[in-house]
PDB file of C-alpha atoms in Angstrom:
ATOM      1  CA  MET A  21       0.125  -0.042  -0.205  1.00 51.00           C
ATOM      2  CA  GLY A  22       1.195   3.286  -1.131  1.00 54.00           C
ATOM      3  CA  ALA A  23       1.512   6.225   1.259  1.00 54.00           C
ATOM      4  CA  GLN A  24      -1.533   7.580  -0.350  1.00 55.00           C
ATOM      5  CA  GLY A  25      -3.748   4.507   0.482  1.00 58.00           C
ATOM      6  CA  THR A  26      -2.137   4.804   4.093  1.00 64.00           C
ATOM      7  CA  GLN A  27      -3.288   8.265   4.210  1.00 66.00           C
ATOM      8  CA  ASP A  28      -6.818   7.204   2.993  1.00 77.00           C
ATOM      9  CA  THR A  29      -7.255   4.270   5.344  1.00 91.00           C
ATOM     10  CA  ARG A  30      -6.078   6.769   8.555  1.00 94.00           C
ATOM     11  CA  ARG A  31      -9.098   9.141   7.438  1.00 96.00           C
ATOM     12  CA  GLU A  32     -11.588   6.578   6.669  1.00 96.00           C
ATOM     13  CA  GLN A  33     -10.675   5.086  10.170  1.00 97.00           C
ATOM     14  CA  LEU A  34     -11.172   8.436  11.815  1.00 98.00           C
ATOM     15  CA  LEU A  35     -14.331   9.279  10.351  1.00 98.00           C
ATOM     16  CA  ALA A  36     -15.170   5.463  11.730  1.00 97.00           C
ATOM     17  CA  ALA A  37     -14.472   6.405  14.889  1.00 98.00           C
ATOM     18  CA  ILE A  38     -16.533   9.773  15.182  1.00 98.00           C
ATOM     19  CA  VAL A  39     -19.608   8.226  14.037  1.00 97.00           C
ATOM     20  CA  HIS A  40     -18.239   5.424  17.038  1.00 97.00           C
ATOM     21  CA  VAL A  41     -17.768   7.880  19.804  1.00 97.00           C
ATOM     22  CA  ALA A  42     -20.676  10.037  19.038  1.00 97.00           C
ATOM     23  CA  GLY A  43     -22.637   7.680  18.618  1.00 94.00           C
ATOM     24  CA  GLU A  44     -21.808   6.320  22.220  1.00 94.00           C
ATOM     25  CA  GLU A  45     -20.850   9.838  23.451  1.00 95.00           C
ATOM     26  CA  GLY A  46     -22.957  12.189  21.704  1.00 94.00           C
ATOM     27  CA  TYR A  47     -21.402  15.382  19.707  1.00 96.00           C
ATOM     28  CA  GLU A  48     -20.296  16.693  23.103  1.00 96.00           C
ATOM     29  CA  GLY A  49     -18.092  13.771  23.837  1.00 96.00           C
ATOM     30  CA  ALA A  50     -16.998  13.073  20.841  1.00 97.00           C
ATOM     31  CA  THR A  51     -13.776  15.141  21.924  1.00 97.00           C
ATOM     32  CA  ILE A  52     -10.328  14.656  19.373  1.00 98.00           C
ATOM     33  CA  ALA A  53      -8.653  12.282  22.056  1.00 98.00           C
ATOM     34  CA  ARG A  54     -11.133  10.212  22.384  1.00 98.00           C
ATOM     35  CA  VAL A  55     -11.512   9.853  18.095  1.00 98.00           C
ATOM     36  CA  VAL A  56      -7.881   9.423  18.015  1.00 98.00           C
ATOM     37  CA  GLY A  57      -8.076   6.823  20.401  1.00 97.00           C
ATOM     38  CA  ARG A  58     -10.833   4.692  19.002  1.00 97.00           C
ATOM     39  CA  ALA A  59      -9.015   5.190  15.509  1.00 97.00           C
ATOM     40  CA  GLY A  60      -6.080   4.510  17.040  1.00 96.00           C
ATOM     41  CA  VAL A  61      -4.083   7.127  15.238  1.00 96.00           C
ATOM     42  CA  SER A  62      -1.818   9.625  16.287  1.00 95.00           C
ATOM     43  CA  ARG A  63      -3.107  13.829  17.086  1.00 96.00           C
ATOM     44  CA  SER A  64      -1.008  14.929  14.719  1.00 96.00           C
ATOM     45  CA  THR A  65      -2.492  12.404  12.446  1.00 95.00           C
ATOM     46  CA  PHE A  66      -6.076  13.905  12.737  1.00 97.00           C
ATOM     47  CA  TYR A  67      -4.895  17.401  11.785  1.00 97.00           C
ATOM     48  CA  VAL A  68      -3.196  16.014   8.745  1.00 95.00           C
ATOM     49  CA  HIS A  69      -6.726  15.012   7.568  1.00 96.00           C
ATOM     50  CA  PHE A  70      -8.568  18.054   9.874  1.00 97.00           C
ATOM     51  CA  ALA A  71      -8.887  21.167  10.601  1.00 97.00           C
ATOM     52  CA  GLY A  72     -10.908  19.913  14.053  1.00 97.00           C
ATOM     53  CA  LYS A  73     -13.372  17.783  15.463  1.00 97.00           C
ATOM     54  CA  GLU A  74     -16.528  19.591  13.898  1.00 97.00           C
ATOM     55  CA  ASP A  75     -14.441  19.061  10.006  1.00 97.00           C
ATOM     56  CA  CYS A  76     -14.259  15.503  10.898  1.00 98.00           C
ATOM     57  CA  PHE A  77     -17.856  15.426  12.050  1.00 98.00           C
ATOM     58  CA  LEU A  78     -19.174  17.098   8.818  1.00 98.00           C
ATOM     59  CA  ALA A  79     -16.637  14.733   7.051  1.00 98.00           C
ATOM     60  CA  ALA A  80     -18.427  11.457   8.305  1.00 98.00           C
ATOM     61  CA  LEU A  81     -22.500  13.372   8.257  1.00 97.00           C
ATOM     62  CA  GLY A  82     -21.400  13.951   4.653  1.00 97.00           C
ATOM     63  CA  GLU A  83     -19.833  10.409   4.153  1.00 97.00           C
ATOM     64  CA  ILE A  84     -23.644   8.958   6.341  1.00 98.00           C
ATOM     65  CA  ASP A  85     -25.351  11.134   3.925  1.00 97.00           C
ATOM     66  CA  ARG A  86     -24.331   9.842   0.420  1.00 97.00           C
ATOM     67  CA  ARG A  87     -24.917   6.316   2.187  1.00 97.00           C
ATOM     68  CA  VAL A  88     -28.892   7.026   2.865  1.00 97.00           C
ATOM     69  CA  LEU A  89     -29.518   9.284  -0.009  1.00 97.00           C
ATOM     70  CA  ALA A  90     -28.666   6.524  -2.249  1.00 97.00           C
ATOM     71  CA  GLY A  91     -30.521   3.890  -0.639  1.00 97.00           C
ATOM     72  CA  VAL A  92     -33.367   6.462  -0.465  1.00 97.00           C
ATOM     73  CA  ALA A  93     -32.566   7.053  -4.155  1.00 98.00           C
ATOM     74  CA  SER A  94     -32.654   2.833  -4.864  1.00 97.00           C
ATOM     75  CA  CYS A  95     -36.048   2.554  -2.996  1.00 97.00           C
ATOM     76  CA  ILE A  96     -37.762   5.229  -4.440  1.00 97.00           C
ATOM     77  CA  GLU A  97     -36.637   4.094  -8.295  1.00 97.00           C
ATOM     78  CA  ARG A  98     -37.799   0.390  -8.051  1.00 97.00           C
ATOM     79  CA  GLN A  99     -41.521   1.875  -6.914  1.00 95.00           C
ATOM     80  CA  SER A 100     -43.936   3.486  -8.921  1.00 96.00           C
ATOM     81  CA  PRO A 101     -44.077   7.512  -8.735  1.00 96.00           C
ATOM     82  CA  GLU A 102     -46.973   7.417  -6.083  1.00 95.00           C
ATOM     83  CA  HIS A 103     -45.467   5.596  -3.186  1.00 96.00           C
ATOM     84  CA  ALA A 104     -42.604   7.568  -3.961  1.00 97.00           C
ATOM     85  CA  ALA A 105     -43.327   8.883   0.022  1.00 96.00           C
ATOM     86  CA  ALA A 106     -43.567   4.988   1.295  1.00 96.00           C
ATOM     87  CA  ALA A 107     -40.352   4.284  -0.178  1.00 97.00           C
ATOM     88  CA  ALA A 108     -38.183   6.952   1.011  1.00 97.00           C
ATOM     89  CA  VAL A 109     -40.033   6.530   4.520  1.00 95.00           C
ATOM     90  CA  GLY A 110     -39.029   2.531   4.650  1.00 95.00           C
ATOM     91  CA  ALA A 111     -35.895   3.063   3.630  1.00 96.00           C
ATOM     92  CA  LEU A 112     -35.198   5.561   6.145  1.00 95.00           C
ATOM     93  CA  VAL A 113     -36.528   3.050   8.689  1.00 94.00           C
ATOM     94  CA  ALA A 114     -34.202   0.102   7.407  1.00 94.00           C
ATOM     95  CA  PHE A 115     -31.509   2.064   7.476  1.00 95.00           C
ATOM     96  CA  ALA A 116     -31.719   3.074  11.462  1.00 93.00           C
ATOM     97  CA  GLU A 117     -32.337  -0.820  11.555  1.00 91.00           C
ATOM     98  CA  ARG A 118     -29.083  -1.890   9.595  1.00 93.00           C
ATOM     99  CA  GLU A 119     -27.410   1.141  10.968  1.00 94.00           C
ATOM    100  CA  PRO A 120     -28.635   2.616  14.073  1.00 93.00           C
ATOM    101  CA  THR A 121     -25.211   4.522  15.482  1.00 94.00           C
ATOM    102  CA  ALA A 122     -24.940   6.128  12.263  1.00 96.00           C
ATOM    103  CA  ALA A 123     -28.481   6.797  12.319  1.00 94.00           C
ATOM    104  CA  LYS A 124     -28.521   8.639  15.665  1.00 94.00           C
ATOM    105  CA  VAL A 125     -25.621  10.447  14.459  1.00 95.00           C
ATOM    106  CA  VAL A 126     -27.675  11.675  11.796  1.00 94.00           C
ATOM    107  CA  SER A 127     -30.408  12.001  13.589  1.00 92.00           C
ATOM    108  CA  ASN A 128     -29.675  12.767  17.000  1.00 92.00           C
ATOM    109  CA  GLU A 129     -25.807  14.545  17.320  1.00 94.00           C
ATOM    110  CA  ALA A 130     -26.288  17.014  14.420  1.00 93.00           C
ATOM    111  CA  LEU A 131     -28.357  18.682  16.378  1.00 91.00           C
ATOM    112  CA  ALA A 132     -25.689  19.164  18.699  1.00 92.00           C
ATOM    113  CA  GLY A 133     -23.139  20.806  16.136  1.00 91.00           C
ATOM    114  CA  GLY A 134     -22.634  24.456  14.750  1.00 90.00           C
ATOM    115  CA  PRO A 135     -23.936  25.872  12.438  1.00 95.00           C
ATOM    116  CA  ARG A 136     -22.409  23.816   9.425  1.00 96.00           C
ATOM    117  CA  VAL A 137     -23.295  21.136  10.904  1.00 96.00           C
ATOM    118  CA  LEU A 138     -26.754  22.090  11.221  1.00 94.00           C
ATOM    119  CA  ASP A 139     -26.794  23.181   7.320  1.00 96.00           C
ATOM    120  CA  ALA A 140     -25.926  19.809   6.191  1.00 96.00           C
ATOM    121  CA  ARG A 141     -28.113  18.092   7.834  1.00 94.00           C
ATOM    122  CA  ASP A 142     -31.112  20.611   6.132  1.00 94.00           C
ATOM    123  CA  LYS A 143     -29.379  19.947   2.904  1.00 97.00           C
ATOM    124  CA  ALA A 144     -29.144  16.505   2.958  1.00 96.00           C
ATOM    125  CA  LEU A 145     -32.922  16.778   4.289  1.00 96.00           C
ATOM    126  CA  ALA A 146     -33.739  18.716   1.438  1.00 97.00           C
ATOM    127  CA  ALA A 147     -31.632  16.275  -1.450  1.00 98.00           C
ATOM    128  CA  LEU A 148     -34.120  13.558   0.398  1.00 97.00           C
ATOM    129  CA  ALA A 149     -37.120  15.487  -0.146  1.00 97.00           C
ATOM    130  CA  ARG A 150     -36.307  16.218  -3.718  1.00 97.00           C
ATOM    131  CA  LEU A 151     -35.775  12.545  -4.956  1.00 97.00           C
ATOM    132  CA  ILE A 152     -39.429  12.567  -4.061  1.00 97.00           C
ATOM    133  CA  GLU A 153     -40.584  15.313  -5.787  1.00 94.00           C
ATOM    134  CA  GLU A 154     -39.161  14.567  -8.555  1.00 96.00           C
ATOM    135  CA  ARG A 155     -41.498  11.139  -9.163  1.00 96.00           C
ATOM    136  CA  TYR A 156     -43.953  13.279  -8.034  1.00 95.00           C
ATOM    137  CA  ARG A 157     -43.749  15.409 -10.902  1.00 94.00           C
ATOM    138  CA  GLU A 158     -44.311  12.296 -13.818  1.00 96.00           C
ATOM    139  CA  LEU A 159     -48.014  12.410 -12.037  1.00 93.00           C
ATOM    140  CA  ASP A 160     -50.875  13.769 -13.340  1.00 91.00           C
ATOM    141  CA  GLY A 161     -53.412  15.765 -10.897  1.00 86.00           C
ATOM    142  CA  GLY A 162     -55.552  12.666 -10.434  1.00 91.00           C
ATOM    143  CA  ALA A 163     -52.608  11.192  -8.153  1.00 92.00           C
ATOM    144  CA  VAL A 164     -53.404   9.805  -5.175  1.00 94.00           C
ATOM    145  CA  ILE A 165     -50.762  11.263  -2.872  1.00 94.00           C
ATOM    146  CA  PRO A 166     -49.225  12.803   0.484  1.00 94.00           C
ATOM    147  CA  ASP A 167     -51.097  16.696   0.297  1.00 93.00           C
ATOM    148  CA  VAL A 168     -47.389  17.376   2.662  1.00 91.00           C
ATOM    149  CA  ARG A 169     -44.541  18.492   1.641  1.00 92.00           C
ATOM    150  CA  ALA A 170     -41.542  16.023   1.253  1.00 94.00           C
ATOM    151  CA  GLU A 171     -39.126  16.971   3.514  1.00 93.00           C
ATOM    152  CA  ILE A 172     -41.457  18.069   6.428  1.00 92.00           C
ATOM    153  CA  LEU A 173     -43.098  14.062   5.720  1.00 93.00           C
ATOM    154  CA  LEU A 174     -39.220  13.266   5.984  1.00 95.00           C
ATOM    155  CA  GLY A 175     -38.181  15.463   8.809  1.00 93.00           C
ATOM    156  CA  ALA A 176     -41.022  14.041  10.584  1.00 92.00           C
ATOM    157  CA  VAL A 177     -39.778  10.570  10.097  1.00 92.00           C
ATOM    158  CA  GLN A 178     -36.360  11.726  11.580  1.00 91.00           C
ATOM    159  CA  ARG A 179     -37.644  12.995  14.507  1.00 91.00           C
ATOM    160  CA  LEU A 180     -39.021   9.944  15.642  1.00 89.00           C
ATOM    161  CA  LEU A 181     -36.445   7.734  15.046  1.00 89.00           C
ATOM    162  CA  ALA A 182     -33.977   9.693  16.833  1.00 89.00           C
ATOM    163  CA  SER A 183     -36.548   9.790  19.922  1.00 88.00           C
ATOM    164  CA  ARG A 184     -36.367   5.898  19.415  1.00 86.00           C
ATOM    165  CA  LEU A 185     -32.004   5.534  18.821  1.00 87.00           C
ATOM    166  CA  GLY A 186     -31.600   8.448  21.690  1.00 81.00           C
ATOM    167  CA  ARG A 187     -33.534   5.284  24.204  1.00 84.00           C
ATOM    168  CA  GLY A 188     -30.692   3.493  22.921  1.00 78.00           C
ATOM    169  CA  GLU A 189     -33.508   1.160  20.895  1.00 72.00           C
ATOM    170  CA  ARG A 190     -31.636  -1.051  18.823  1.00 70.00           C
ATOM    171  CA  GLY A 191     -32.788  -3.970  16.095  1.00 65.00           C
ATOM    172  CA  PRO A 192     -36.841  -3.868  14.465  1.00 66.00           C
ATOM    173  CA  LEU A 193     -37.541  -0.458  15.896  1.00 68.00           C
ATOM    174  CA  GLY A 194     -41.609  -1.658  14.225  1.00 77.00           C
ATOM    175  CA  LEU A 195     -42.439   2.032  12.932  1.00 82.00           C
ATOM    176  CA  GLU A 196     -42.636   1.195   9.729  1.00 86.00           C
ATOM    177  CA  ALA A 197     -46.082  -0.165   9.453  1.00 88.00           C
ATOM    178  CA  ASP A 198     -47.390   2.464  11.224  1.00 89.00           C
ATOM    179  CA  LEU A 199     -45.800   5.257   9.550  1.00 89.00           C
ATOM    180  CA  LEU A 200     -46.820   3.743   6.637  1.00 90.00           C
ATOM    181  CA  GLU A 201     -50.073   3.934   7.509  1.00 92.00           C
ATOM    182  CA  TRP A 202     -49.803   7.590   8.818  1.00 90.00           C
ATOM    183  CA  VAL A 203     -47.647   8.832   5.968  1.00 90.00           C
ATOM    184  CA  ALA A 204     -51.302   6.926   3.530  1.00 91.00           C
ATOM    185  CA  GLY A 205     -53.806   8.994   5.583  1.00 91.00           C
ATOM    186  CA  TYR A 206     -52.485  12.262   4.177  1.00 91.00           C
ATOM    187  CA  ALA A 207     -53.117  11.039   0.889  1.00 92.00           C
ATOM    188  CA  HIS A 208     -55.068  12.960  -1.514  1.00 90.00           C
ATOM    189  CA  PRO A 209     -55.318  13.564  -5.462  1.00 92.00           C
ATOM    190  CA  ALA A 210     -52.328  15.487  -6.307  1.00 89.00           C
ATOM    191  CA  ALA A 211     -55.046  18.491  -7.890  1.00 88.00           C
ATOM    192  CA  ALA A 212     -57.288  18.952  -4.588  1.00 86.00           C
ATOM    193  CA  HIS A 213     -53.237  19.980  -2.609  1.00 87.00           C
ATOM    194  CA  ARG A 214     -53.653  22.414   0.129  1.00 84.00           C
ATOM    195  CA  TRP A 215     -50.987  21.897   1.796  1.00 77.00           C
ATOM    196  CA  ARG A 216     -47.830  20.342  -0.052  1.00 72.00           C
ATOM    197  CA  THR A 217     -48.215  23.748  -2.711  1.00 68.00           C
ATOM    198  CA  LEU A 218     -47.749  25.600   0.715  1.00 67.00           C
ATOM    199  CA  THR A 219     -44.577  27.991   0.406  1.00 58.00           C
TER     200      THR A 219
END
């Protein structure tokens, strides 16, 4: 392995470490000392890759967000457009069950970060919402879809997941069926929507 490969590996170790430590100790508890201790690298190695804790956390958040976005996009593409919101909800719940620590970092610990972290979280949520809205554009006015903006719907799902993960729940969260029923409760013909089109 060359020098670049070693550097990439150390960067990945640091990203995995901050996710683990923030998931266990919270954002505030994810000190650089704990992160480098978990990663098994020196403090100077940390600073080769990141300017500080926030930069490291942002990079880890970005990696998680990319995985979530890819998973949600895949689920949405496999479903018909009118089921885009349900597919996204299912994908988010499945991610939280499969990777509870990463999901907790996104849904809980990102709220404890500074303005840059909160902006990154909001942008990720907006990107997920755009996936749903793009599928909805394929439909006509008679299609029955939830009359709630996708960003609000996904934000509510994320907050519910945050509550469960914050209590330390792991494994099957038993939420998907209830959430899908909740989403279906907002379903009306698109031409009759009032709430989804509010700005």
